[in-house]
Amino acid sequence: MSNFSLRGALSTLALAAAVTAGPIQIQEAAPSKSGYSIKWQDNFSGAAGQLPDQDKWWLGSKDHWNEEWQDYQARNKNVQLSGGNTLQLVPWKESGTNCKTNGEAPYPVRTHQCWSSGRVESNYYFTPASGKKTVIESRLRFGSNSAGNNKGIFPAFWTLGQACNTENPGHPTCGEVDIMERVNGENMGYGTLWCREGDCGQSDGTSLPNNDWHTWAVTWDRTASSWTDQSLTWTMDGREYLRVRGSDVKNQDSWNYIAAKPHRIIFNVAVGGVWPGDPSSSTQDGYGAMMEVAYVAHFQSN
Ligand SMILES: *[C@@H]1O[C@H](CO)[C@@H](O)[C@H](O)[C@H]1NC(C)=O
């Protein structure tokens, strides 16, 4: 049995009253890797119920994409430190319908249950350096809800090009690296690369044995002198499930947006949308539907 329920329960308690006994400490921070230095990391230490460090993370996203249902809220009900050195992103059903308050309009013209959820975007931008290997890695797990109660739940760990903050060149040309995405509680995690239409779109999945802790990473290998020989490799627990080479992308401008320009790191739990489809009447909210993050780090080879 995992200690997930206990931590969830204690964290819920922390919202209402002071916790007298701390939750179980998992003591998982970014590991040291031989031949690499850590350029940036967060291990999510701090008291239960606090927001994550807002010097490191921006919590302000209110936008909607892909017909998703959730409203991301910058509050500890949806985004909080567990007190056990983890970050919890927790989707909740809210009362009422069509309660979208902000973001792109018009939002799906149909009646649906309101959901709130959590999203964090790093204020930090990493740029995969020429001549180096760059690893963006996180250890994360999921809540214990069964797949049958997870319809529409859509957690993601990904990076987005800084160029996506501006209208030019637009998305997906500005570059997006989806390190891990999971829909509907299926036992699969997916990696996908986005850049200019026609140049990217490579995607593959890896089977996920359980909801428990796994380490997800993408390595940008820019040690080859020619960009066509450089690559991005996706791994779960060190096992490769997708590799894209410069030569697969074909266009150097497109390659630069995904491999040579600054990206930020994002974690979120979306609800509904084009890929997972709508939540069902049996979709459950709360800690059983969360994504929990032990650490995230940017490593660079020496
Ligand atoms: C966790 O992160 C803090 C702040 O960056 C750092 O001071 C501390 O050493 C880290 N803890 C571990 C166990 O790595």
PDB file of N, CA and C in Angstrom, residues 64-128:
ATOM      1  N   HIS A  64      -7.409  28.382 -21.360  1.00  0.00           N
ATOM      2  CA  HIS A  64      -7.923  27.066 -21.724  1.00  0.00           C
ATOM      3  C   HIS A  64      -7.427  26.721 -23.111  1.00  0.00           C
ATOM      4  N   TRP A  65      -7.115  25.462 -23.303  1.00  0.00           N
ATOM      5  CA  TRP A  65      -6.722  25.001 -24.611  1.00  0.00           C
ATOM      6  C   TRP A  65      -7.466  23.707 -24.900  1.00  0.00           C
ATOM      7  N   ASN A  66      -7.580  23.373 -26.160  1.00  0.00           N
ATOM      8  CA  ASN A  66      -8.005  22.026 -26.546  1.00  0.00           C
ATOM      9  C   ASN A  66      -9.332  21.611 -25.908  1.00  0.00           C
ATOM     10  N   GLU A  67     -10.193  22.590 -25.665  1.00  0.00           N
ATOM     11  CA  GLU A  67     -11.530  22.306 -25.114  1.00  0.00           C
ATOM     12  C   GLU A  67     -11.490  21.641 -23.741  1.00  0.00           C
ATOM     13  N   GLU A  68     -10.456  21.955 -22.990  1.00  0.00           N
ATOM     14  CA  GLU A  68     -10.376  21.407 -21.627  1.00  0.00           C
ATOM     15  C   GLU A  68     -11.401  22.086 -20.726  1.00  0.00           C
ATOM     16  N   TRP A  69     -11.762  21.405 -19.652  1.00  0.00           N
ATOM     17  CA  TRP A  69     -12.825  21.879 -18.776  1.00  0.00           C
ATOM     18  C   TRP A  69     -12.334  22.666 -17.557  1.00  0.00           C
ATOM     19  N   GLN A  70     -11.078  22.403 -17.153  1.00  0.00           N
ATOM     20  CA  GLN A  70     -10.655  22.920 -15.842  1.00  0.00           C
ATOM     21  C   GLN A  70     -10.384  24.418 -15.867  1.00  0.00           C
ATOM     22  N   ASP A  71     -10.530  25.021 -14.693  1.00  0.00           N
ATOM     23  CA  ASP A  71      -9.972  26.341 -14.421  1.00  0.00           C
ATOM     24  C   ASP A  71      -8.773  26.121 -13.506  1.00  0.00           C
ATOM     25  N   TYR A  72      -7.597  26.555 -13.941  1.00  0.00           N
ATOM     26  CA  TYR A  72      -6.433  26.434 -13.062  1.00  0.00           C
ATOM     27  C   TYR A  72      -6.511  27.530 -12.009  1.00  0.00           C
ATOM     28  N   GLN A  73      -6.336  27.130 -10.766  1.00  0.00           N
ATOM     29  CA  GLN A  73      -6.473  28.069  -9.649  1.00  0.00           C
ATOM     30  C   GLN A  73      -5.172  28.115  -8.867  1.00  0.00           C
ATOM     31  N   ALA A  74      -4.718  29.328  -8.559  1.00  0.00           N
ATOM     32  CA  ALA A  74      -3.473  29.502  -7.795  1.00  0.00           C
ATOM     33  C   ALA A  74      -3.795  29.490  -6.302  1.00  0.00           C
ATOM     34  N   ARG A  75      -4.245  28.346  -5.809  1.00  0.00           N
ATOM     35  CA  ARG A  75      -4.609  28.228  -4.391  1.00  0.00           C
ATOM     36  C   ARG A  75      -4.281  26.808  -3.949  1.00  0.00           C
ATOM     37  N   ASN A  76      -4.129  26.645  -2.631  1.00  0.00           N
ATOM     38  CA  ASN A  76      -3.588  25.365  -2.171  1.00  0.00           C
ATOM     39  C   ASN A  76      -4.582  24.216  -2.280  1.00  0.00           C
ATOM     40  N   LYS A  77      -5.821  24.493  -2.523  1.00  0.00           N
ATOM     41  CA  LYS A  77      -6.754  23.390  -2.790  1.00  0.00           C
ATOM     42  C   LYS A  77      -6.313  22.615  -4.045  1.00  0.00           C
ATOM     43  N   ASN A  78      -5.735  23.320  -4.999  1.00  0.00           N
ATOM     44  CA  ASN A  78      -5.343  22.708  -6.280  1.00  0.00           C
ATOM     45  C   ASN A  78      -3.834  22.526  -6.454  1.00  0.00           C
ATOM     46  N   VAL A  79      -3.059  23.364  -5.786  1.00  0.00           N
ATOM     47  CA  VAL A  79      -1.591  23.356  -5.961  1.00  0.00           C
ATOM     48  C   VAL A  79      -0.982  23.502  -4.581  1.00  0.00           C
ATOM     49  N   GLN A  80      -0.327  22.466  -4.065  1.00  0.00           N
ATOM     50  CA  GLN A  80       0.239  22.612  -2.733  1.00  0.00           C
ATOM     51  C   GLN A  80       1.429  21.689  -2.510  1.00  0.00           C
ATOM     52  N   LEU A  81       2.249  22.120  -1.560  1.00  0.00           N
ATOM     53  CA  LEU A  81       3.277  21.226  -1.031  1.00  0.00           C
ATOM     54  C   LEU A  81       2.578  20.260  -0.080  1.00  0.00           C
ATOM     55  N   SER A  82       3.029  19.001  -0.107  1.00  0.00           N
ATOM     56  CA  SER A  82       2.394  18.001   0.758  1.00  0.00           C
ATOM     57  C   SER A  82       2.911  18.066   2.189  1.00  0.00           C
ATOM     58  N   GLY A  83       4.081  18.704   2.387  1.00  0.00           N
ATOM     59  CA  GLY A  83       4.748  18.621   3.682  1.00  0.00           C
ATOM     60  C   GLY A  83       5.690  17.431   3.741  1.00  0.00           C
ATOM     61  N   GLY A  84       5.613  16.563   2.752  1.00  0.00           N
ATOM     62  CA  GLY A  84       6.489  15.395   2.658  1.00  0.00           C
ATOM     63  C   GLY A  84       7.444  15.521   1.484  1.00  0.00           C
ATOM     64  N   ASN A  85       7.837  16.754   1.164  1.00  0.00           N
ATOM     65  CA  ASN A  85       8.787  17.023   0.069  1.00  0.00           C
ATOM     66  C   ASN A  85       8.230  16.660  -1.302  1.00  0.00           C
ATOM     67  N   THR A  86       6.970  16.943  -1.506  1.00  0.00           N
ATOM     68  CA  THR A  86       6.371  16.742  -2.827  1.00  0.00           C
ATOM     69  C   THR A  86       5.427  17.901  -3.135  1.00  0.00           C
ATOM     70  N   LEU A  87       5.127  18.024  -4.430  1.00  0.00           N
ATOM     71  CA  LEU A  87       4.129  18.974  -4.923  1.00  0.00           C
ATOM     72  C   LEU A  87       2.907  18.169  -5.375  1.00  0.00           C
ATOM     73  N   GLN A  88       1.727  18.620  -5.001  1.00  0.00           N
ATOM     74  CA  GLN A  88       0.497  17.928  -5.403  1.00  0.00           C
ATOM     75  C   GLN A  88      -0.361  18.864  -6.260  1.00  0.00           C
ATOM     76  N   LEU A  89      -0.737  18.382  -7.426  1.00  0.00           N
ATOM     77  CA  LEU A  89      -1.650  19.106  -8.323  1.00  0.00           C
ATOM     78  C   LEU A  89      -2.962  18.321  -8.317  1.00  0.00           C
ATOM     79  N   VAL A  90      -4.015  18.953  -7.806  1.00  0.00           N
ATOM     80  CA  VAL A  90      -5.224  18.207  -7.463  1.00  0.00           C
ATOM     81  C   VAL A  90      -6.454  18.789  -8.152  1.00  0.00           C
ATOM     82  N   PRO A  91      -7.099  18.013  -9.015  1.00  0.00           N
ATOM     83  CA  PRO A  91      -8.336  18.487  -9.647  1.00  0.00           C
ATOM     84  C   PRO A  91      -9.556  18.233  -8.756  1.00  0.00           C
ATOM     85  N   TRP A  92     -10.431  19.206  -8.716  1.00  0.00           N
ATOM     86  CA  TRP A  92     -11.660  19.082  -7.913  1.00  0.00           C
ATOM     87  C   TRP A  92     -12.873  19.461  -8.750  1.00  0.00           C
ATOM     88  N   LYS A  93     -13.948  18.714  -8.565  1.00  0.00           N
ATOM     89  CA  LYS A  93     -15.247  19.111  -9.113  1.00  0.00           C
ATOM     90  C   LYS A  93     -15.754  20.290  -8.297  1.00  0.00           C
ATOM     91  N   GLU A  94     -16.229  21.291  -8.967  1.00  0.00           N
ATOM     92  CA  GLU A  94     -16.793  22.447  -8.273  1.00  0.00           C
ATOM     93  C   GLU A  94     -18.307  22.435  -8.451  1.00  0.00           C
ATOM     94  N   SER A  95     -19.001  23.155  -7.604  1.00  0.00           N
ATOM     95  CA  SER A  95     -20.453  23.184  -7.754  1.00  0.00           C
ATOM     96  C   SER A  95     -20.810  24.001  -8.992  1.00  0.00           C
ATOM     97  N   GLY A  96     -21.919  23.670  -9.591  1.00  0.00           N
ATOM     98  CA  GLY A  96     -22.393  24.448 -10.724  1.00  0.00           C
ATOM     99  C   GLY A  96     -21.885  23.914 -12.050  1.00  0.00           C
ATOM    100  N   THR A  97     -22.332  24.574 -13.098  1.00  0.00           N
ATOM    101  CA  THR A  97     -21.942  24.198 -14.452  1.00  0.00           C
ATOM    102  C   THR A  97     -21.489  25.442 -15.199  1.00  0.00           C
ATOM    103  N   ASN A  98     -20.686  25.204 -16.233  1.00  0.00           N
ATOM    104  CA  ASN A  98     -20.208  26.297 -17.092  1.00  0.00           C
ATOM    105  C   ASN A  98     -19.612  27.449 -16.304  1.00  0.00           C
ATOM    106  N   CYS A  99     -18.796  27.130 -15.304  1.00  0.00           N
ATOM    107  CA  CYS A  99     -18.301  28.181 -14.418  1.00  0.00           C
ATOM    108  C   CYS A  99     -16.973  28.758 -14.876  1.00  0.00           C
ATOM    109  N   LYS A 100     -16.610  28.523 -16.121  1.00  0.00           N
ATOM    110  CA  LYS A 100     -15.372  29.096 -16.609  1.00  0.00           C
ATOM    111  C   LYS A 100     -15.380  30.605 -16.375  1.00  0.00           C
ATOM    112  N   THR A 101     -14.278  31.105 -15.831  1.00  0.00           N
ATOM    113  CA  THR A 101     -14.261  32.503 -15.436  1.00  0.00           C
ATOM    114  C   THR A 101     -13.340  33.355 -16.288  1.00  0.00           C
ATOM    115  N   ASN A 102     -12.492  32.723 -17.072  1.00  0.00           N
ATOM    116  CA  ASN A 102     -11.449  33.509 -17.705  1.00  0.00           C
ATOM    117  C   ASN A 102     -10.905  32.763 -18.911  1.00  0.00           C
ATOM    118  N   GLY A 103      -9.978  33.366 -19.605  1.00  0.00           N
ATOM    119  CA  GLY A 103      -9.294  32.676 -20.676  1.00  0.00           C
ATOM    120  C   GLY A 103      -9.983  32.832 -22.009  1.00  0.00           C
ATOM    121  N   GLU A 104      -9.718  31.883 -22.891  1.00  0.00           N
ATOM    122  CA  GLU A 104     -10.203  31.988 -24.256  1.00  0.00           C
ATOM    123  C   GLU A 104     -11.712  31.817 -24.303  1.00  0.00           C
ATOM    124  N   ALA A 105     -12.335  32.559 -25.159  1.00  0.00           N
ATOM    125  CA  ALA A 105     -13.781  32.450 -25.339  1.00  0.00           C
ATOM    126  C   ALA A 105     -14.048  32.256 -26.842  1.00  0.00           C
ATOM    127  N   PRO A 106     -15.157  31.681 -27.243  1.00  0.00           N
ATOM    128  CA  PRO A 106     -16.102  31.034 -26.326  1.00  0.00           C
ATOM    129  C   PRO A 106     -15.610  29.643 -25.970  1.00  0.00           C
ATOM    130  N   TYR A 107     -15.875  29.269 -24.797  1.00  0.00           N
ATOM    131  CA  TYR A 107     -15.473  27.987 -24.259  1.00  0.00           C
ATOM    132  C   TYR A 107     -16.603  27.010 -24.569  1.00  0.00           C
ATOM    133  N   PRO A 108     -16.328  25.693 -24.660  1.00  0.00           N
ATOM    134  CA  PRO A 108     -17.307  24.747 -25.195  1.00  0.00           C
ATOM    135  C   PRO A 108     -18.769  25.117 -24.936  1.00  0.00           C
ATOM    136  N   VAL A 109     -19.479  25.232 -26.005  1.00  0.00           N
ATOM    137  CA  VAL A 109     -20.869  25.678 -25.896  1.00  0.00           C
ATOM    138  C   VAL A 109     -21.725  24.461 -25.577  1.00  0.00           C
ATOM    139  N   ARG A 110     -21.707  24.084 -24.328  1.00  0.00           N
ATOM    140  CA  ARG A 110     -22.484  22.944 -23.879  1.00  0.00           C
ATOM    141  C   ARG A 110     -22.424  22.974 -22.362  1.00  0.00           C
ATOM    142  N   THR A 111     -23.319  22.277 -21.746  1.00  0.00           N
ATOM    143  CA  THR A 111     -23.363  22.266 -20.290  1.00  0.00           C
ATOM    144  C   THR A 111     -22.386  21.230 -19.764  1.00  0.00           C
ATOM    145  N   HIS A 112     -21.559  21.630 -18.832  1.00  0.00           N
ATOM    146  CA  HIS A 112     -20.682  20.645 -18.210  1.00  0.00           C
ATOM    147  C   HIS A 112     -20.393  21.029 -16.776  1.00  0.00           C
ATOM    148  N   GLN A 113     -19.983  19.995 -16.037  1.00  0.00           N
ATOM    149  CA  GLN A 113     -19.589  20.178 -14.645  1.00  0.00           C
ATOM    150  C   GLN A 113     -18.346  21.065 -14.569  1.00  0.00           C
ATOM    151  N   CYS A 114     -18.319  21.975 -13.610  1.00  0.00           N
ATOM    152  CA  CYS A 114     -17.127  22.799 -13.414  1.00  0.00           C
ATOM    153  C   CYS A 114     -16.050  21.999 -12.689  1.00  0.00           C
ATOM    154  N   TRP A 115     -14.824  22.220 -13.091  1.00  0.00           N
ATOM    155  CA  TRP A 115     -13.663  21.620 -12.426  1.00  0.00           C
ATOM    156  C   TRP A 115     -12.626  22.702 -12.188  1.00  0.00           C
ATOM    157  N   SER A 116     -11.948  22.602 -11.041  1.00  0.00           N
ATOM    158  CA  SER A 116     -10.742  23.399 -10.816  1.00  0.00           C
ATOM    159  C   SER A 116      -9.554  22.444 -10.848  1.00  0.00           C
ATOM    160  N   SER A 117      -8.370  22.979 -11.113  1.00  0.00           N
ATOM    161  CA  SER A 117      -7.199  22.110 -11.084  1.00  0.00           C
ATOM    162  C   SER A 117      -5.931  22.945 -10.912  1.00  0.00           C
ATOM    163  N   GLY A 118      -4.780  22.272 -10.952  1.00  0.00           N
ATOM    164  CA  GLY A 118      -3.506  22.930 -10.687  1.00  0.00           C
ATOM    165  C   GLY A 118      -2.554  22.860 -11.863  1.00  0.00           C
ATOM    166  N   ARG A 119      -1.780  23.938 -11.992  1.00  0.00           N
ATOM    167  CA  ARG A 119      -0.770  24.022 -13.042  1.00  0.00           C
ATOM    168  C   ARG A 119       0.356  24.906 -12.525  1.00  0.00           C
ATOM    169  N   VAL A 120       1.587  24.474 -12.745  1.00  0.00           N
ATOM    170  CA  VAL A 120       2.746  25.307 -12.401  1.00  0.00           C
ATOM    171  C   VAL A 120       3.656  25.401 -13.616  1.00  0.00           C
ATOM    172  N   GLU A 121       4.190  26.595 -13.850  1.00  0.00           N
ATOM    173  CA  GLU A 121       5.124  26.821 -14.958  1.00  0.00           C
ATOM    174  C   GLU A 121       6.386  27.434 -14.358  1.00  0.00           C
ATOM    175  N   SER A 122       7.544  26.875 -14.688  1.00  0.00           N
ATOM    176  CA  SER A 122       8.775  27.407 -14.090  1.00  0.00           C
ATOM    177  C   SER A 122       9.037  28.819 -14.604  1.00  0.00           C
ATOM    178  N   ASN A 123       9.478  29.680 -13.695  1.00  0.00           N
ATOM    179  CA  ASN A 123       9.981  30.989 -14.131  1.00  0.00           C
ATOM    180  C   ASN A 123      11.356  30.822 -14.775  1.00  0.00           C
ATOM    181  N   TYR A 124      11.959  29.675 -14.510  1.00  0.00           N
ATOM    182  CA  TYR A 124      13.289  29.348 -15.029  1.00  0.00           C
ATOM    183  C   TYR A 124      13.183  28.832 -16.463  1.00  0.00           C
ATOM    184  N   TYR A 125      14.078  29.319 -17.301  1.00  0.00           N
ATOM    185  CA  TYR A 125      14.193  28.794 -18.670  1.00  0.00           C
ATOM    186  C   TYR A 125      15.534  28.093 -18.815  1.00  0.00           C
ATOM    187  N   PHE A 126      15.511  26.883 -19.344  1.00  0.00           N
ATOM    188  CA  PHE A 126      16.762  26.177 -19.653  1.00  0.00           C
ATOM    189  C   PHE A 126      16.971  26.228 -21.165  1.00  0.00           C
ATOM    190  N   THR A 127      18.210  26.284 -21.577  1.00  0.00           N
ATOM    191  CA  THR A 127      18.552  26.187 -22.999  1.00  0.00           C
ATOM    192  C   THR A 127      19.532  25.036 -23.170  1.00  0.00           C
ATOM    193  N   PRO A 128      19.165  24.005 -23.921  1.00  0.00           N
ATOM    194  CA  PRO A 128      20.103  22.909 -24.133  1.00  0.00           C
ATOM    195  C   PRO A 128      21.365  23.452 -24.817  1.00  0.00           C
TER     196      PRO A 128
END
